Amino acid sequence: MAAVSDFVRFLRAQYEVETPAATGDLASFEREVTAFEALDPHIQGQYAGRAVAIYRGQILADGDSKLAVLDAVLARFGQVPCYVDWVKPSGPRRVRVPSVRIAR
């Protein structure tokens, strides 16, 4: 657990980012989460399977990893209370289920 705490402190120092609860700006973060959920059906075709950053109801950046998207937002806009998440493809998921049968 100490290693995780050290890593979180390192990331905060690296990006100088505070948690929304610490800055008292939790409401703006929750608005970004709500905006992402509202936009999700509309952005499926263009961004399915990619990570996107939402700020003020608009997509600021997209990419193949959440960290790359966050880096792009920080470089372009500075520290803004954005929400970064994956746009999951719609439709049924394909899952491989291993057999319980033992091969001999």
mmCIF file with all atom_site columns, C-alpha atoms in Angstrom:
data_model
loop_
_atom_site.group_PDB
_atom_site.id
_atom_site.type_symbol
_atom_site.label_atom_id
_atom_site.label_alt_id
_atom_site.label_comp_id
_atom_site.label_asym_id
_atom_site.label_entity_id
_atom_site.label_seq_id
_atom_site.pdbx_PDB_ins_code
_atom_site.Cartn_x
_atom_site.Cartn_y
_atom_site.Cartn_z
_atom_site.occupancy
_atom_site.B_iso_or_equiv
_atom_site.pdbx_formal_charge
_atom_site.auth_seq_id
_atom_site.auth_comp_id
_atom_site.auth_asym_id
_atom_site.auth_atom_id
_atom_site.pdbx_PDB_model_num
ATOM 1   C CA . MET A 1 1   ? 0.000   0.000   0.000   1.00 0.00 ? 1   MET A CA 1
ATOM 2   C CA . ALA A 1 2   ? 2.899   2.340   0.689   1.00 0.00 ? 2   ALA A CA 1
ATOM 3   C CA . ALA A 1 3   ? 4.151   1.898   -2.870  1.00 0.00 ? 3   ALA A CA 1
ATOM 4   C CA . VAL A 1 4   ? 0.772   2.995   -4.244  1.00 0.00 ? 4   VAL A CA 1
ATOM 5   C CA . SER A 1 5   ? 0.729   6.067   -1.997  1.00 0.00 ? 5   SER A CA 1
ATOM 6   C CA . ASP A 1 6   ? 4.250   6.961   -3.120  1.00 0.00 ? 6   ASP A CA 1
ATOM 7   C CA . PHE A 1 7   ? 3.222   6.598   -6.759  1.00 0.00 ? 7   PHE A CA 1
ATOM 8   C CA . VAL A 1 8   ? 0.148   8.814   -6.265  1.00 0.00 ? 8   VAL A CA 1
ATOM 9   C CA . ARG A 1 9   ? 2.322   11.467  -4.595  1.00 0.00 ? 9   ARG A CA 1
ATOM 10  C CA . PHE A 1 10  ? 4.765   11.234  -7.514  1.00 0.00 ? 10  PHE A CA 1
ATOM 11  C CA . LEU A 1 11  ? 1.979   11.721  -10.077 1.00 0.00 ? 11  LEU A CA 1
ATOM 12  C CA . ARG A 1 12  ? 0.514   14.665  -8.185  1.00 0.00 ? 12  ARG A CA 1
ATOM 13  C CA . ALA A 1 13  ? 3.931   16.297  -7.966  1.00 0.00 ? 13  ALA A CA 1
ATOM 14  C CA . GLN A 1 14  ? 4.613   15.552  -11.639 1.00 0.00 ? 14  GLN A CA 1
ATOM 15  C CA . TYR A 1 15  ? 1.365   17.062  -12.887 1.00 0.00 ? 15  TYR A CA 1
ATOM 16  C CA . GLU A 1 16  ? 0.635   19.285  -9.874  1.00 0.00 ? 16  GLU A CA 1
ATOM 17  C CA . VAL A 1 17  ? -2.935  17.982  -9.869  1.00 0.00 ? 17  VAL A CA 1
ATOM 18  C CA . GLU A 1 18  ? -5.143  17.909  -6.804  1.00 0.00 ? 18  GLU A CA 1
ATOM 19  C CA . THR A 1 19  ? -8.158  15.701  -6.419  1.00 0.00 ? 19  THR A CA 1
ATOM 20  C CA . PRO A 1 20  ? -11.506 17.404  -7.141  1.00 0.00 ? 20  PRO A CA 1
ATOM 21  C CA . ALA A 1 21  ? -12.609 16.903  -3.528  1.00 0.00 ? 21  ALA A CA 1
ATOM 22  C CA . ALA A 1 22  ? -9.477  18.661  -2.260  1.00 0.00 ? 22  ALA A CA 1
ATOM 23  C CA . THR A 1 23  ? -10.103 21.722  -4.431  1.00 0.00 ? 23  THR A CA 1
ATOM 24  C CA . GLY A 1 24  ? -13.837 21.798  -3.713  1.00 0.00 ? 24  GLY A CA 1
ATOM 25  C CA . ASP A 1 25  ? -14.564 21.455  -7.435  1.00 0.00 ? 25  ASP A CA 1
ATOM 26  C CA . LEU A 1 26  ? -16.308 18.091  -7.305  1.00 0.00 ? 26  LEU A CA 1
ATOM 27  C CA . ALA A 1 27  ? -19.488 19.488  -8.889  1.00 0.00 ? 27  ALA A CA 1
ATOM 28  C CA . SER A 1 28  ? -17.666 20.474  -12.095 1.00 0.00 ? 28  SER A CA 1
ATOM 29  C CA . PHE A 1 29  ? -16.102 17.002  -12.312 1.00 0.00 ? 29  PHE A CA 1
ATOM 30  C CA . GLU A 1 30  ? -19.519 15.402  -11.887 1.00 0.00 ? 30  GLU A CA 1
ATOM 31  C CA . ARG A 1 31  ? -20.860 17.628  -14.698 1.00 0.00 ? 31  ARG A CA 1
ATOM 32  C CA . GLU A 1 32  ? -18.125 16.257  -16.986 1.00 0.00 ? 32  GLU A CA 1
ATOM 33  C CA . VAL A 1 33  ? -19.061 12.669  -16.077 1.00 0.00 ? 33  VAL A CA 1
ATOM 34  C CA . THR A 1 34  ? -22.718 13.429  -16.832 1.00 0.00 ? 34  THR A CA 1
ATOM 35  C CA . ALA A 1 35  ? -21.743 15.061  -20.137 1.00 0.00 ? 35  ALA A CA 1
ATOM 36  C CA . PHE A 1 36  ? -19.718 11.969  -21.094 1.00 0.00 ? 36  PHE A CA 1
ATOM 37  C CA . GLU A 1 37  ? -22.660 9.695   -20.363 1.00 0.00 ? 37  GLU A CA 1
ATOM 38  C CA . ALA A 1 38  ? -24.939 11.924  -22.456 1.00 0.00 ? 38  ALA A CA 1
ATOM 39  C CA . LEU A 1 39  ? -22.477 12.081  -25.377 1.00 0.00 ? 39  LEU A CA 1
ATOM 40  C CA . ASP A 1 40  ? -21.621 8.372   -25.339 1.00 0.00 ? 40  ASP A CA 1
ATOM 41  C CA . PRO A 1 41  ? -24.362 7.197   -27.765 1.00 0.00 ? 41  PRO A CA 1
ATOM 42  C CA . HIS A 1 42  ? -23.534 10.012  -30.206 1.00 0.00 ? 42  HIS A CA 1
ATOM 43  C CA . ILE A 1 43  ? -19.763 9.435   -30.318 1.00 0.00 ? 43  ILE A CA 1
ATOM 44  C CA . GLN A 1 44  ? -19.836 5.649   -30.683 1.00 0.00 ? 44  GLN A CA 1
ATOM 45  C CA . GLY A 1 45  ? -19.168 5.698   -34.436 1.00 0.00 ? 45  GLY A CA 1
ATOM 46  C CA . GLN A 1 46  ? -16.175 8.030   -34.335 1.00 0.00 ? 46  GLN A CA 1
ATOM 47  C CA . TYR A 1 47  ? -14.497 7.193   -31.012 1.00 0.00 ? 47  TYR A CA 1
ATOM 48  C CA . ALA A 1 48  ? -15.468 3.579   -30.210 1.00 0.00 ? 48  ALA A CA 1
ATOM 49  C CA . GLY A 1 49  ? -12.588 1.780   -28.532 1.00 0.00 ? 49  GLY A CA 1
ATOM 50  C CA . ARG A 1 50  ? -10.650 5.014   -27.846 1.00 0.00 ? 50  ARG A CA 1
ATOM 51  C CA . ALA A 1 51  ? -10.121 7.120   -24.742 1.00 0.00 ? 51  ALA A CA 1
ATOM 52  C CA . VAL A 1 52  ? -11.571 10.633  -24.787 1.00 0.00 ? 52  VAL A CA 1
ATOM 53  C CA . ALA A 1 53  ? -11.300 13.683  -22.516 1.00 0.00 ? 53  ALA A CA 1
ATOM 54  C CA . ILE A 1 54  ? -14.481 15.675  -21.888 1.00 0.00 ? 54  ILE A CA 1
ATOM 55  C CA . TYR A 1 55  ? -14.419 19.294  -20.675 1.00 0.00 ? 55  TYR A CA 1
ATOM 56  C CA . ARG A 1 56  ? -17.454 21.575  -20.611 1.00 0.00 ? 56  ARG A CA 1
ATOM 57  C CA . GLY A 1 57  ? -19.404 18.988  -22.569 1.00 0.00 ? 57  GLY A CA 1
ATOM 58  C CA . GLN A 1 58  ? -16.927 18.865  -25.465 1.00 0.00 ? 58  GLN A CA 1
ATOM 59  C CA . ILE A 1 59  ? -14.265 16.386  -26.478 1.00 0.00 ? 59  ILE A CA 1
ATOM 60  C CA . LEU A 1 60  ? -10.826 17.940  -26.011 1.00 0.00 ? 60  LEU A CA 1
ATOM 61  C CA . ALA A 1 61  ? -8.642  15.007  -27.029 1.00 0.00 ? 61  ALA A CA 1
ATOM 62  C CA . ASP A 1 62  ? -8.768  11.340  -27.926 1.00 0.00 ? 62  ASP A CA 1
ATOM 63  C CA . GLY A 1 63  ? -6.166  8.603   -28.090 1.00 0.00 ? 63  GLY A CA 1
ATOM 64  C CA . ASP A 1 64  ? -5.192  5.007   -27.551 1.00 0.00 ? 64  ASP A CA 1
ATOM 65  C CA . SER A 1 65  ? -4.467  5.383   -23.820 1.00 0.00 ? 65  SER A CA 1
ATOM 66  C CA . LYS A 1 66  ? -5.911  7.432   -21.001 1.00 0.00 ? 66  LYS A CA 1
ATOM 67  C CA . LEU A 1 67  ? -2.492  8.764   -20.009 1.00 0.00 ? 67  LEU A CA 1
ATOM 68  C CA . ALA A 1 68  ? -1.749  9.959   -23.546 1.00 0.00 ? 68  ALA A CA 1
ATOM 69  C CA . VAL A 1 69  ? -5.110  11.747  -23.638 1.00 0.00 ? 69  VAL A CA 1
ATOM 70  C CA . LEU A 1 70  ? -4.474  13.350  -20.249 1.00 0.00 ? 70  LEU A CA 1
ATOM 71  C CA . ASP A 1 71  ? -0.992  14.460  -21.365 1.00 0.00 ? 71  ASP A CA 1
ATOM 72  C CA . ALA A 1 72  ? -2.489  16.047  -24.491 1.00 0.00 ? 72  ALA A CA 1
ATOM 73  C CA . VAL A 1 73  ? -5.087  17.922  -22.445 1.00 0.00 ? 73  VAL A CA 1
ATOM 74  C CA . LEU A 1 74  ? -2.522  19.152  -19.913 1.00 0.00 ? 74  LEU A CA 1
ATOM 75  C CA . ALA A 1 75  ? -0.157  20.303  -22.663 1.00 0.00 ? 75  ALA A CA 1
ATOM 76  C CA . ARG A 1 76  ? -2.848  22.125  -24.622 1.00 0.00 ? 76  ARG A CA 1
ATOM 77  C CA . PHE A 1 77  ? -5.234  23.463  -21.954 1.00 0.00 ? 77  PHE A CA 1
ATOM 78  C CA . GLY A 1 78  ? -3.374  23.237  -18.655 1.00 0.00 ? 78  GLY A CA 1
ATOM 79  C CA . GLN A 1 79  ? -5.036  21.935  -15.517 1.00 0.00 ? 79  GLN A CA 1
ATOM 80  C CA . VAL A 1 80  ? -8.733  21.747  -16.296 1.00 0.00 ? 80  VAL A CA 1
ATOM 81  C CA . PRO A 1 81  ? -11.257 19.491  -14.529 1.00 0.00 ? 81  PRO A CA 1
ATOM 82  C CA . CYS A 1 82  ? -11.763 17.077  -17.426 1.00 0.00 ? 82  CYS A CA 1
ATOM 83  C CA . TYR A 1 83  ? -13.064 13.525  -17.408 1.00 0.00 ? 83  TYR A CA 1
ATOM 84  C CA . VAL A 1 84  ? -11.094 10.848  -19.276 1.00 0.00 ? 84  VAL A CA 1
ATOM 85  C CA . ASP A 1 85  ? -12.688 7.502   -20.056 1.00 0.00 ? 85  ASP A CA 1
ATOM 86  C CA . TRP A 1 86  ? -12.978 4.821   -22.724 1.00 0.00 ? 86  TRP A CA 1
ATOM 87  C CA . VAL A 1 87  ? -15.751 4.933   -25.300 1.00 0.00 ? 87  VAL A CA 1
ATOM 88  C CA . LYS A 1 88  ? -16.800 1.321   -25.220 1.00 0.00 ? 88  LYS A CA 1
ATOM 89  C CA . PRO A 1 89  ? -18.073 -0.143  -28.481 1.00 0.00 ? 89  PRO A CA 1
ATOM 90  C CA . SER A 1 90  ? -21.802 -0.732  -28.502 1.00 0.00 ? 90  SER A CA 1
ATOM 91  C CA . GLY A 1 91  ? -23.266 -4.110  -29.220 1.00 0.00 ? 91  GLY A CA 1
ATOM 92  C CA . PRO A 1 92  ? -22.687 -7.496  -27.689 1.00 0.00 ? 92  PRO A CA 1
ATOM 93  C CA . ARG A 1 93  ? -19.304 -8.223  -26.165 1.00 0.00 ? 93  ARG A CA 1
ATOM 94  C CA . ARG A 1 94  ? -17.379 -11.260 -27.319 1.00 0.00 ? 94  ARG A CA 1
ATOM 95  C CA . VAL A 1 95  ? -16.063 -13.299 -24.455 1.00 0.00 ? 95  VAL A CA 1
ATOM 96  C CA . ARG A 1 96  ? -14.008 -16.489 -24.554 1.00 0.00 ? 96  ARG A CA 1
ATOM 97  C CA . VAL A 1 97  ? -15.064 -18.933 -21.881 1.00 0.00 ? 97  VAL A CA 1
ATOM 98  C CA . PRO A 1 98  ? -12.678 -21.798 -21.248 1.00 0.00 ? 98  PRO A CA 1
ATOM 99  C CA . SER A 1 99  ? -14.118 -25.266 -21.058 1.00 0.00 ? 99  SER A CA 1
ATOM 100 C CA . VAL A 1 100 ? -14.415 -27.077 -17.748 1.00 0.00 ? 100 VAL A CA 1
ATOM 101 C CA . ARG A 1 101 ? -13.495 -30.293 -19.531 1.00 0.00 ? 101 ARG A CA 1
ATOM 102 C CA . ILE A 1 102 ? -9.949  -31.496 -18.862 1.00 0.00 ? 102 ILE A CA 1
ATOM 103 C CA . ALA A 1 103 ? -8.055  -32.408 -22.031 1.00 0.00 ? 103 ALA A CA 1
ATOM 104 C CA . ARG A 1 104 ? -6.164  -35.715 -21.840 1.00 0.00 ? 104 ARG A CA 1
#
